[in-house]
Short mmCIF file of C-alpha atoms in Angstrom, two decimals:
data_model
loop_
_atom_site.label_atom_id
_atom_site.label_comp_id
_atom_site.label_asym_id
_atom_site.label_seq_id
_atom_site.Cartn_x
_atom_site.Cartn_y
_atom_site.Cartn_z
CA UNK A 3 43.40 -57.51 7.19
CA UNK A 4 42.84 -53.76 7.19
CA UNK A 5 39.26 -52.78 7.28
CA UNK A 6 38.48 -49.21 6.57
CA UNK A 7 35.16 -48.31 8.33
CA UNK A 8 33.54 -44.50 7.41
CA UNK A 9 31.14 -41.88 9.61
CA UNK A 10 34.04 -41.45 11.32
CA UNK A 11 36.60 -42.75 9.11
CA UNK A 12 38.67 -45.44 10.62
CA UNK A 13 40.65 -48.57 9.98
CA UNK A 14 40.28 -51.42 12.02
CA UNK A 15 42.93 -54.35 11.97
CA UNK A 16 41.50 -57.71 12.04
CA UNK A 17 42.73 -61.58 11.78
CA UNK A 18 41.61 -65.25 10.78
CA UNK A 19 38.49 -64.13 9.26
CA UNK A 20 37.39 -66.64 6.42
CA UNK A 21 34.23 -64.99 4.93
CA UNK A 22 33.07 -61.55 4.11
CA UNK A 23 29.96 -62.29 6.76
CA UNK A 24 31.98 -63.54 9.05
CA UNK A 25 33.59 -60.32 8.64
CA UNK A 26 30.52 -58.31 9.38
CA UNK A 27 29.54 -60.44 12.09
CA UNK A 28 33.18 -59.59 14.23
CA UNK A 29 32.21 -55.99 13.38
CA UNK A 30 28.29 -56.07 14.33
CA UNK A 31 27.63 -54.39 11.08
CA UNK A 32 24.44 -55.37 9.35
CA UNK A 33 25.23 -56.56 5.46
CA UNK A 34 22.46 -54.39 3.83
CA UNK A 35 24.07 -51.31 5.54
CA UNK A 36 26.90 -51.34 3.80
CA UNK A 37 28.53 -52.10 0.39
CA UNK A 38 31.76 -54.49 0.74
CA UNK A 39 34.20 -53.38 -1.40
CA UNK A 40 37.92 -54.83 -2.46
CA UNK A 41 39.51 -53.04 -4.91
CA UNK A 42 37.39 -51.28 -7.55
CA UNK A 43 34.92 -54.30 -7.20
CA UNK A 44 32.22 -55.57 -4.50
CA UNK A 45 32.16 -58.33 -2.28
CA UNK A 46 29.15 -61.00 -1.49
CA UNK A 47 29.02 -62.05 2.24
CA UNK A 48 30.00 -65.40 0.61
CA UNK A 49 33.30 -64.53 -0.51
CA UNK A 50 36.58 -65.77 0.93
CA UNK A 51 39.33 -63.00 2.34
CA UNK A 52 42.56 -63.08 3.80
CA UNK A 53 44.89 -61.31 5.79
CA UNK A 54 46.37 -59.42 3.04
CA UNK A 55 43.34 -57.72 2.02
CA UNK A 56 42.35 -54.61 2.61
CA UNK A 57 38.87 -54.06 2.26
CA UNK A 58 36.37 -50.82 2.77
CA UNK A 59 32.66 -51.08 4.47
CA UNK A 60 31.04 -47.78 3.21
CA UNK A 61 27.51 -47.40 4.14
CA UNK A 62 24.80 -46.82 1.98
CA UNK A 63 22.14 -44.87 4.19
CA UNK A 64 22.24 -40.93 3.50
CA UNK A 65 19.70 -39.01 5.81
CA UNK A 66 18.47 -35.66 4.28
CA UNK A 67 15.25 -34.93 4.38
CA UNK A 68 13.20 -35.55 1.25
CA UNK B 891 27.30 -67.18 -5.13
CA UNK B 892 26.57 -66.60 -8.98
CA UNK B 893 24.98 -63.98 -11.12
CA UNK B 894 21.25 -65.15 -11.64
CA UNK B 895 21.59 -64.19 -15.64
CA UNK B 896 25.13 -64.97 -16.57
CA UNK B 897 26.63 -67.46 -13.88
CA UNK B 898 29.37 -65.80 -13.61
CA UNK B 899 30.55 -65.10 -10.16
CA UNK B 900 28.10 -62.26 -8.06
CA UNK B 901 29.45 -58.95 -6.80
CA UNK B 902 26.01 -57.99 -5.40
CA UNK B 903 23.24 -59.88 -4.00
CA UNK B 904 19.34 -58.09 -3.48
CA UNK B 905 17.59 -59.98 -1.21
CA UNK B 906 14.00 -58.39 -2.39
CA UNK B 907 15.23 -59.93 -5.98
CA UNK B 908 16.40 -63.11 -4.02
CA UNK B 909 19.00 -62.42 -6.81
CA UNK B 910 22.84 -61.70 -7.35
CA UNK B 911 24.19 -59.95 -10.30
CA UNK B 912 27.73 -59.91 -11.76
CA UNK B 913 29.42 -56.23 -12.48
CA UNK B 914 27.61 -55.87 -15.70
CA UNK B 915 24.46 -57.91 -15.61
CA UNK B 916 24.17 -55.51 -12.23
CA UNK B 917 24.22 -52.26 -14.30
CA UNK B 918 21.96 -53.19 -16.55
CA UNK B 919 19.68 -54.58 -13.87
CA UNK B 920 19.75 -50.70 -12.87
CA UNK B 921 19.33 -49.28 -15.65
CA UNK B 922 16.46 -51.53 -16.72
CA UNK B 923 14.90 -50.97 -13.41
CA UNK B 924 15.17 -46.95 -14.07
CA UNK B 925 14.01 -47.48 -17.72
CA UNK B 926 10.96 -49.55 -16.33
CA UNK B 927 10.44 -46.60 -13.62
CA UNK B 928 9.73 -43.95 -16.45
CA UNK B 929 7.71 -45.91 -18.67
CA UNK B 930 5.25 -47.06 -15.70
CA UNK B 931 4.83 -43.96 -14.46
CA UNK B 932 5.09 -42.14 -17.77
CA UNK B 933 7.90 -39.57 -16.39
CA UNK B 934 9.39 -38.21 -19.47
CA UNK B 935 9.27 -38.66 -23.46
CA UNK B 936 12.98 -39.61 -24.93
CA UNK B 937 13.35 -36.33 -26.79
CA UNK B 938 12.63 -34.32 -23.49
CA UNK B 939 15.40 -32.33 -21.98
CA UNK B 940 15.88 -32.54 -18.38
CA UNK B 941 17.14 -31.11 -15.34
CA UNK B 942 19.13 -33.31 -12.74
CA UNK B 943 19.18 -32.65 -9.37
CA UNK B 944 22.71 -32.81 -8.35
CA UNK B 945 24.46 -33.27 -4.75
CA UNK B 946 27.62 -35.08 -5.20
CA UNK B 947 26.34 -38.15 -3.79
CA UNK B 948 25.70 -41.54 -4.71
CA UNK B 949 22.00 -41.27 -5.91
CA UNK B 950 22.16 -37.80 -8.11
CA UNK B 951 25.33 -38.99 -9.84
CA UNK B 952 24.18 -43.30 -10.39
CA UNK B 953 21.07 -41.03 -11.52
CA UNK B 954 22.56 -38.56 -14.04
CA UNK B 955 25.22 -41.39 -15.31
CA UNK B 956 21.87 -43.82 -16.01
CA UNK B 957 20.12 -40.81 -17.53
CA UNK B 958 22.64 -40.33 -19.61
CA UNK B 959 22.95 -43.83 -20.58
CA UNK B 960 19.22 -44.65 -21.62
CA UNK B 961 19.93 -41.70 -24.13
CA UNK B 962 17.78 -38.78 -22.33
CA UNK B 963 19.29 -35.07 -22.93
CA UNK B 964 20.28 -33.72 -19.21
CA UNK B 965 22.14 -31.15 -17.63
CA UNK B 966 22.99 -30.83 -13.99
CA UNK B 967 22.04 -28.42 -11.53
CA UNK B 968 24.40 -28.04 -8.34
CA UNK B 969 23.22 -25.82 -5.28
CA UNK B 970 26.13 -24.87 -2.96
CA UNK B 971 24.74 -24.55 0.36
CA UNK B 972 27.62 -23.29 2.30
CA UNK B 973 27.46 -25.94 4.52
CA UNK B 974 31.41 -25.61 4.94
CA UNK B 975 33.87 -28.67 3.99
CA UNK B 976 30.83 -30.79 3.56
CA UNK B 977 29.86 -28.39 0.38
CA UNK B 978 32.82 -27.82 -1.11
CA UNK B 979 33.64 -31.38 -1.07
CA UNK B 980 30.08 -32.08 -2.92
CA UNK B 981 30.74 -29.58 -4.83
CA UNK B 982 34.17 -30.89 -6.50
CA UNK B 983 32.51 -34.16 -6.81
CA UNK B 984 29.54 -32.94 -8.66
CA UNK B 985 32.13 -30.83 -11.32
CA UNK B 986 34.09 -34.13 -11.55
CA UNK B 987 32.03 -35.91 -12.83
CA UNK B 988 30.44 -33.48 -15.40
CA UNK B 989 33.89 -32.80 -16.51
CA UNK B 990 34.80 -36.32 -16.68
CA UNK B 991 31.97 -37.28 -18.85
CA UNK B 992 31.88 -33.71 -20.68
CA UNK B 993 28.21 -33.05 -19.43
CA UNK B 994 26.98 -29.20 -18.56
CA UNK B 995 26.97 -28.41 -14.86
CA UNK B 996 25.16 -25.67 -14.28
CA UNK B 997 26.00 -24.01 -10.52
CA UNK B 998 24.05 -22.14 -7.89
CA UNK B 999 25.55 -20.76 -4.56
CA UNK B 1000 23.49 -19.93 -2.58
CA UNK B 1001 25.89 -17.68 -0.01
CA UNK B 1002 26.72 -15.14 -3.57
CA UNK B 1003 22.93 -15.53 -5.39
CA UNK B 1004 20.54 -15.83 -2.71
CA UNK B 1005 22.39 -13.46 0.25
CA UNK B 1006 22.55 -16.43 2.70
CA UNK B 1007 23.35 -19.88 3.45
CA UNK B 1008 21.65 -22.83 5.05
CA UNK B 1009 22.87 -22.09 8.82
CA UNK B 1010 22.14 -18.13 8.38
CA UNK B 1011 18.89 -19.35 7.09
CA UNK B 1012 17.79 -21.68 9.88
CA UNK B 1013 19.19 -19.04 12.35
CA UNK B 1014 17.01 -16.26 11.29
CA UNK B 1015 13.88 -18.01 9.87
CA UNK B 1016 13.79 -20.46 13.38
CA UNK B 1017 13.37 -23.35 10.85
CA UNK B 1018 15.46 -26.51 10.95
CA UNK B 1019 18.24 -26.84 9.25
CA UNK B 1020 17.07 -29.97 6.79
CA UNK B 1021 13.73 -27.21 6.17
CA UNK B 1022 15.96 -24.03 4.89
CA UNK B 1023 17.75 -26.40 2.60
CA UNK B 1024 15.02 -28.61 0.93
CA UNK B 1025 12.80 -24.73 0.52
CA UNK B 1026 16.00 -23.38 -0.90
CA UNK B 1027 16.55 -26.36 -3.14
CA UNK B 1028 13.33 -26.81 -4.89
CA UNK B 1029 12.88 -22.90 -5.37
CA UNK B 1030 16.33 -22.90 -7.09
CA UNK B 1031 15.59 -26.61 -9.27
CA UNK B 1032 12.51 -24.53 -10.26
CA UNK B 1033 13.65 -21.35 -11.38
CA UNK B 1034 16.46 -22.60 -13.04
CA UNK B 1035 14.58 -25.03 -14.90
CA UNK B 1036 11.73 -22.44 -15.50
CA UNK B 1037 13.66 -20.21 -17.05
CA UNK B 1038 16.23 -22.54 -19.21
CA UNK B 1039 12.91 -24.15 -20.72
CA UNK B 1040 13.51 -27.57 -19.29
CA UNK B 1041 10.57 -29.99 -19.45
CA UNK B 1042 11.15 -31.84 -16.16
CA UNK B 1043 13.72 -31.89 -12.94
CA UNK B 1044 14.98 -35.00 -11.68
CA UNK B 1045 15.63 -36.01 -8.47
CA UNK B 1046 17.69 -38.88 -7.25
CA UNK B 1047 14.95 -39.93 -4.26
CA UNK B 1048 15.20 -43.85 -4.41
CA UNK B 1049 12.85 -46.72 -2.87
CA UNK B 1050 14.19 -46.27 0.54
CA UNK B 1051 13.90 -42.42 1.05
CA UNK B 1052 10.63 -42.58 -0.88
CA UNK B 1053 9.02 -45.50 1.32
CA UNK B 1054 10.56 -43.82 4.38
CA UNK B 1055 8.90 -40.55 3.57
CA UNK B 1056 5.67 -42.31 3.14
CA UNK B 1057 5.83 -43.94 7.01
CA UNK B 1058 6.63 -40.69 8.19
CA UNK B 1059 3.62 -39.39 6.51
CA UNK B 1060 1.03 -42.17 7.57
CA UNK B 1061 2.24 -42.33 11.16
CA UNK B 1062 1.44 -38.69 11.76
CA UNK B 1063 -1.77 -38.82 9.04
CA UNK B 1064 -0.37 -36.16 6.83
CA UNK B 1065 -3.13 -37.71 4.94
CA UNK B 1066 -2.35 -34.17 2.24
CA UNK B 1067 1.49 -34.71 1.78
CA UNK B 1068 0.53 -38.83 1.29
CA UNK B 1069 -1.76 -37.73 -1.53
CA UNK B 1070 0.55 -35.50 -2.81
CA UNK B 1071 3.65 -37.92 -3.00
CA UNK B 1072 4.10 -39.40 -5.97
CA UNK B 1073 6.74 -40.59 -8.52
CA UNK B 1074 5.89 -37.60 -10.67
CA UNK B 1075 4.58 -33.93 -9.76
CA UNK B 1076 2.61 -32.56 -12.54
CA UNK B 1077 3.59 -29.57 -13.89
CA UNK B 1078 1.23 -26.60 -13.37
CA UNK B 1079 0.26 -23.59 -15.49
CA UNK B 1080 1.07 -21.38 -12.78
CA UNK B 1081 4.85 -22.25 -12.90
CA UNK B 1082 5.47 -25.39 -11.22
CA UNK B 1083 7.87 -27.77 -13.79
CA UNK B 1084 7.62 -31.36 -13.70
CA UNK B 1085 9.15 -33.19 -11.18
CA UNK B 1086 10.26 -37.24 -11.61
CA UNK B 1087 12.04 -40.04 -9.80
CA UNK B 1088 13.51 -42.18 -11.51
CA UNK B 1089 14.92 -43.80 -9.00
CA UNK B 1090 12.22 -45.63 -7.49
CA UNK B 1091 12.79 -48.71 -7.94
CA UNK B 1092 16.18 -48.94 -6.68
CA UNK B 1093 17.24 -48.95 -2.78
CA UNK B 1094 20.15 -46.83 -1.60
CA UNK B 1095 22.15 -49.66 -1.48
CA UNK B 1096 21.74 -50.70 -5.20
CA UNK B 1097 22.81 -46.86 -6.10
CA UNK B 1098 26.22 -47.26 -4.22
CA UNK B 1099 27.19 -50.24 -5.52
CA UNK B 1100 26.15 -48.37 -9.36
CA UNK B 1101 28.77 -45.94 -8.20
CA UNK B 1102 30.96 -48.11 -7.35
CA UNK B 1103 31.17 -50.66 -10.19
CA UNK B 1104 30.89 -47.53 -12.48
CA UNK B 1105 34.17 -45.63 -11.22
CA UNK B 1106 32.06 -42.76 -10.38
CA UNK B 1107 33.59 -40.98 -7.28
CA UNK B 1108 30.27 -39.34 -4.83
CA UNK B 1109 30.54 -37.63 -1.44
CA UNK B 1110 30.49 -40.34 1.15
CA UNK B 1111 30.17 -37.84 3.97
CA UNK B 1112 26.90 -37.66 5.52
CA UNK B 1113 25.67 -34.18 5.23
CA UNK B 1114 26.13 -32.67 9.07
CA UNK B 1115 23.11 -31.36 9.18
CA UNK B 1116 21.34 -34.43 8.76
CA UNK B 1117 22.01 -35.77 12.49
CA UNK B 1118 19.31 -37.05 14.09
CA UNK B 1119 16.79 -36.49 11.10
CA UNK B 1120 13.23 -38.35 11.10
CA UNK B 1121 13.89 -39.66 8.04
CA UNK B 1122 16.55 -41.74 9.45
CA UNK B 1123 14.32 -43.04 12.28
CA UNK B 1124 11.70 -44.01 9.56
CA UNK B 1125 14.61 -46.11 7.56
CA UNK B 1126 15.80 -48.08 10.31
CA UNK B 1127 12.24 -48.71 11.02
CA UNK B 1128 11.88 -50.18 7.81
CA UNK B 1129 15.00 -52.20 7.57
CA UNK B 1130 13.88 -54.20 10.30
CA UNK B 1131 10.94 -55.06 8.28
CA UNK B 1132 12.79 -55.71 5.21
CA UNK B 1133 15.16 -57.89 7.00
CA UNK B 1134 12.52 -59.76 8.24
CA UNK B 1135 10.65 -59.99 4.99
CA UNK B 1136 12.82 -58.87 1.89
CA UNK B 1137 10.94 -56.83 -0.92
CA UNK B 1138 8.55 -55.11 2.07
CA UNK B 1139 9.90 -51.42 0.90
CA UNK B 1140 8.97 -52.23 -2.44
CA UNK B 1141 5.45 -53.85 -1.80
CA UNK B 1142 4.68 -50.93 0.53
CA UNK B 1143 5.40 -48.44 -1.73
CA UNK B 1144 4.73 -49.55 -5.44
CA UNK B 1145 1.50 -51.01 -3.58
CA UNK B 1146 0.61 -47.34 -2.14
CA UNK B 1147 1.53 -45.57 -6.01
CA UNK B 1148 -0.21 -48.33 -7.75
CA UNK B 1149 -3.48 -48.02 -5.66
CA UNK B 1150 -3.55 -46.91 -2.31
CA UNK B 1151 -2.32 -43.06 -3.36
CA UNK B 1152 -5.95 -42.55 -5.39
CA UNK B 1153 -7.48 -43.55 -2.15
CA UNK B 1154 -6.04 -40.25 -0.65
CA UNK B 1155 -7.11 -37.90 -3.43
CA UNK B 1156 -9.16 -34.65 -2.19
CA UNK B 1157 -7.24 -34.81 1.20
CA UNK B 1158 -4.88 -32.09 -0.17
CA UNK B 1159 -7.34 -28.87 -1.18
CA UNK B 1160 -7.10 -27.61 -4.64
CA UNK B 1161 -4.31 -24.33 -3.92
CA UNK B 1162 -4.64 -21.51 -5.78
CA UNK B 1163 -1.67 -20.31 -6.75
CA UNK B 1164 -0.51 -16.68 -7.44
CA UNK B 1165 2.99 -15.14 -8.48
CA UNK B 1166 5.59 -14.43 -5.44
CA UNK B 1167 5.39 -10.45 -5.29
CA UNK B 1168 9.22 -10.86 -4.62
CA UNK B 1169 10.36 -13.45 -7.41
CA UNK B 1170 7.45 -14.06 -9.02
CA UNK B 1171 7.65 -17.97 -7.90
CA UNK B 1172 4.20 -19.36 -8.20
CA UNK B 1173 3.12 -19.52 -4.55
CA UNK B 1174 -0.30 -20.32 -2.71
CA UNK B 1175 -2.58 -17.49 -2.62
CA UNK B 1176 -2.95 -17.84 1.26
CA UNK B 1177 0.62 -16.68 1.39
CA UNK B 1178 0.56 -13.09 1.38
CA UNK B 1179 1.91 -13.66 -2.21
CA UNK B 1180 5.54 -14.26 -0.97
CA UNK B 1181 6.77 -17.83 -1.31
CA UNK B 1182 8.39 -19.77 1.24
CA UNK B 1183 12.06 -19.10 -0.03
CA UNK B 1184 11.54 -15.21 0.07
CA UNK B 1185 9.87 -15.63 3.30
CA UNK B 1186 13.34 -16.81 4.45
CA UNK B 1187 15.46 -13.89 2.59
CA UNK B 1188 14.24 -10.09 4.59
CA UNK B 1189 15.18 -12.70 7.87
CA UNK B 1190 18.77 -13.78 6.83
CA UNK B 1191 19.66 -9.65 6.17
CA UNK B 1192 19.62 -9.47 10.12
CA UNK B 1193 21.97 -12.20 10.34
CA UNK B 1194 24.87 -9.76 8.26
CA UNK B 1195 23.86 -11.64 5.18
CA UNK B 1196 23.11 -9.29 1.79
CA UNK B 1197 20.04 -9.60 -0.20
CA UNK B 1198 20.04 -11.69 -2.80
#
């Protein structure tokens, strides 16, 4: 599957990976840094993907001062 | 896994709610949580108008799309920072999605009305960056709001910038900024409008996904003057706690508005305040009567920039 990773954007290609958190686990990415999304919806770490997929991780921390 | 209300299947879990939500039990969950946000901390009446803080990013735009939504009258305010591609990117995202949902934008650039931008500003003033912008930004909320008789500005600061703030401000003992944070900022006969977040009940992470699910398009782009911000520091901080012990962000900070803030009252002295002799902001009195936003202006002129 393609995984398109942001801050810097980048795609990283990935295989036999069952799970959405198995899919942040092969990445090291923490699942309340991000929001998992495939197509115009979101994924739970739950969720089954495939090969074909192509899925974004955008994170969700913004760091300007308040 | 499966929404808690409906069943069907979840496209978000929130471990502090040890709950999932489908698409549109998940929208409403935000919008009930900004709803519940208002009325607890009496924020604004329904007939009010108000003034929304806009960036382009995920929390001012879930903000002014829920504000919208629960029926409150709002415009936008946008301030260009001239913070190159990073602003002009905002920028088109912020006119987007006024345009797309036929709502007034009102614009400020701060290069063409103030004489400077951020950089020039930081340059010439020896302030940081993240400083120049936040004293630009809440001068320009102000004023605009001032003068277009708004009754209160609204700022997308959510449960994780607001709890992050508050670390920052008990590890150092800022014990006057901790009793001055609060959900809202009075407003003050000398000047000062109303200030509200509506937001603070939701995390960061809650306002992307309301993007999201919503179609609205924000700036994903961290801002690049943000690098290596305190703020930051303070977040990861707490996301090790959460992790360890879901809903800790909201405990530590609904605990500290509920009753630790009143706890801090008197640590911040009663400030006179006087009219800017430059803008006629209302300033302290132990200012030399120009406010912190002029104070940056006579600076920037050495740096080639005109007055503003």
């Amino acid at each position: 599957m393609k995984v398109k990773m942001r801050n810097p954007d980048r795609i990283e290609e990935l295989d036999d990976v069952r799970t959405v958190g198995a899919l942040l686990a092969r990445l090291g990415v923490h699942p309340d840094s991000v929001i998992v999304i495939r197509g115009d919806s979101l994924l739970t770490k739950d969720q089954r993907v495939s090969d074909d997929d192509e899925i974004e991780l955008r994170p969700v921390v913004s760091g300007g001062a308040s | 896994m499966k929404c808690r209300k409906c069943r069907e299947a979840a496209v978000i879990e929130i471990r502090r709610h040890n709950a999932a939500f489908c698409r549109d039990c998940f929208l409403e969950h935000c919008n009930r949580q900004v709803a519940k946000a208002i009325k607890e901390h009496d924020m604004c009446l329904e007939r009010e108008h108000i003034l929304v803080a806009i960036s382009g990013g995920k929390d001012s735009l879930a903000l002014w799309a829920i504000l919208t939504d629960l029926g409150y009258a709002t415009s936008g305010l946008y301030i260009d920072l001239g913070i190159g591609e990073y602003s002009e990117r905002s920028h088109k995202f912020a006119v987007d999605f006024a345009n797309t949902r036929n709502l007034e934008l009102k614009i400020v650039d701060l290069t063409e009305d103030a004489g400077f931008d951020v950089s020039g500003g930081a340059r010439s003033s020896h302030r940081p960056p993240c400083s120049v912008c936040g004293i630009s930004k809440r001068h320009w909320f102000n004023k605009v709001a001032s003068e277009g008789g708004f009754d209160a500005i609204a700022t997308g600061h959510n449960l994780d910038d607001e709890s992050a703030t508050l670390l920052g401000n008990l590890l150092h003992w800022q014990v006057e900024y901790v009793a001055r944070q609060g959900a809202v900022l009075p407003a003050t006969n000398d000047g000062f409008v109303r200030k509200i977040k509506p937001l603070i009940r939701l995390g960061e992470r809650e306002t992307a996904a309301y993007c999201v699910l919503s179609g609205i398009d924000y700036i994903v782009d961290e801002c690049p003057m943000a690098a290596g911000n305190t703020g930051l520091a303070y977040k990861a901080a707490l996301s090790v706690l959460e992790d360890f012990s879901p809903g800790t962000r909201q405990m530590f900070l609904g605990g500290f508005l509920s009753h630790g803030r009143e706890r801090f009252f008197g640590a911040d002295e009663e400030v006179r305040l006087v009219s800017c002799r430059v803008c006629a902001s209302p300033t302290p009195a132990a200012d030399d009567a120009e406010c912190a936003y002029c104070r940056l202006k006579p600076k920037s002129r050495h740096s080639g920039f005109s007055d503003g």
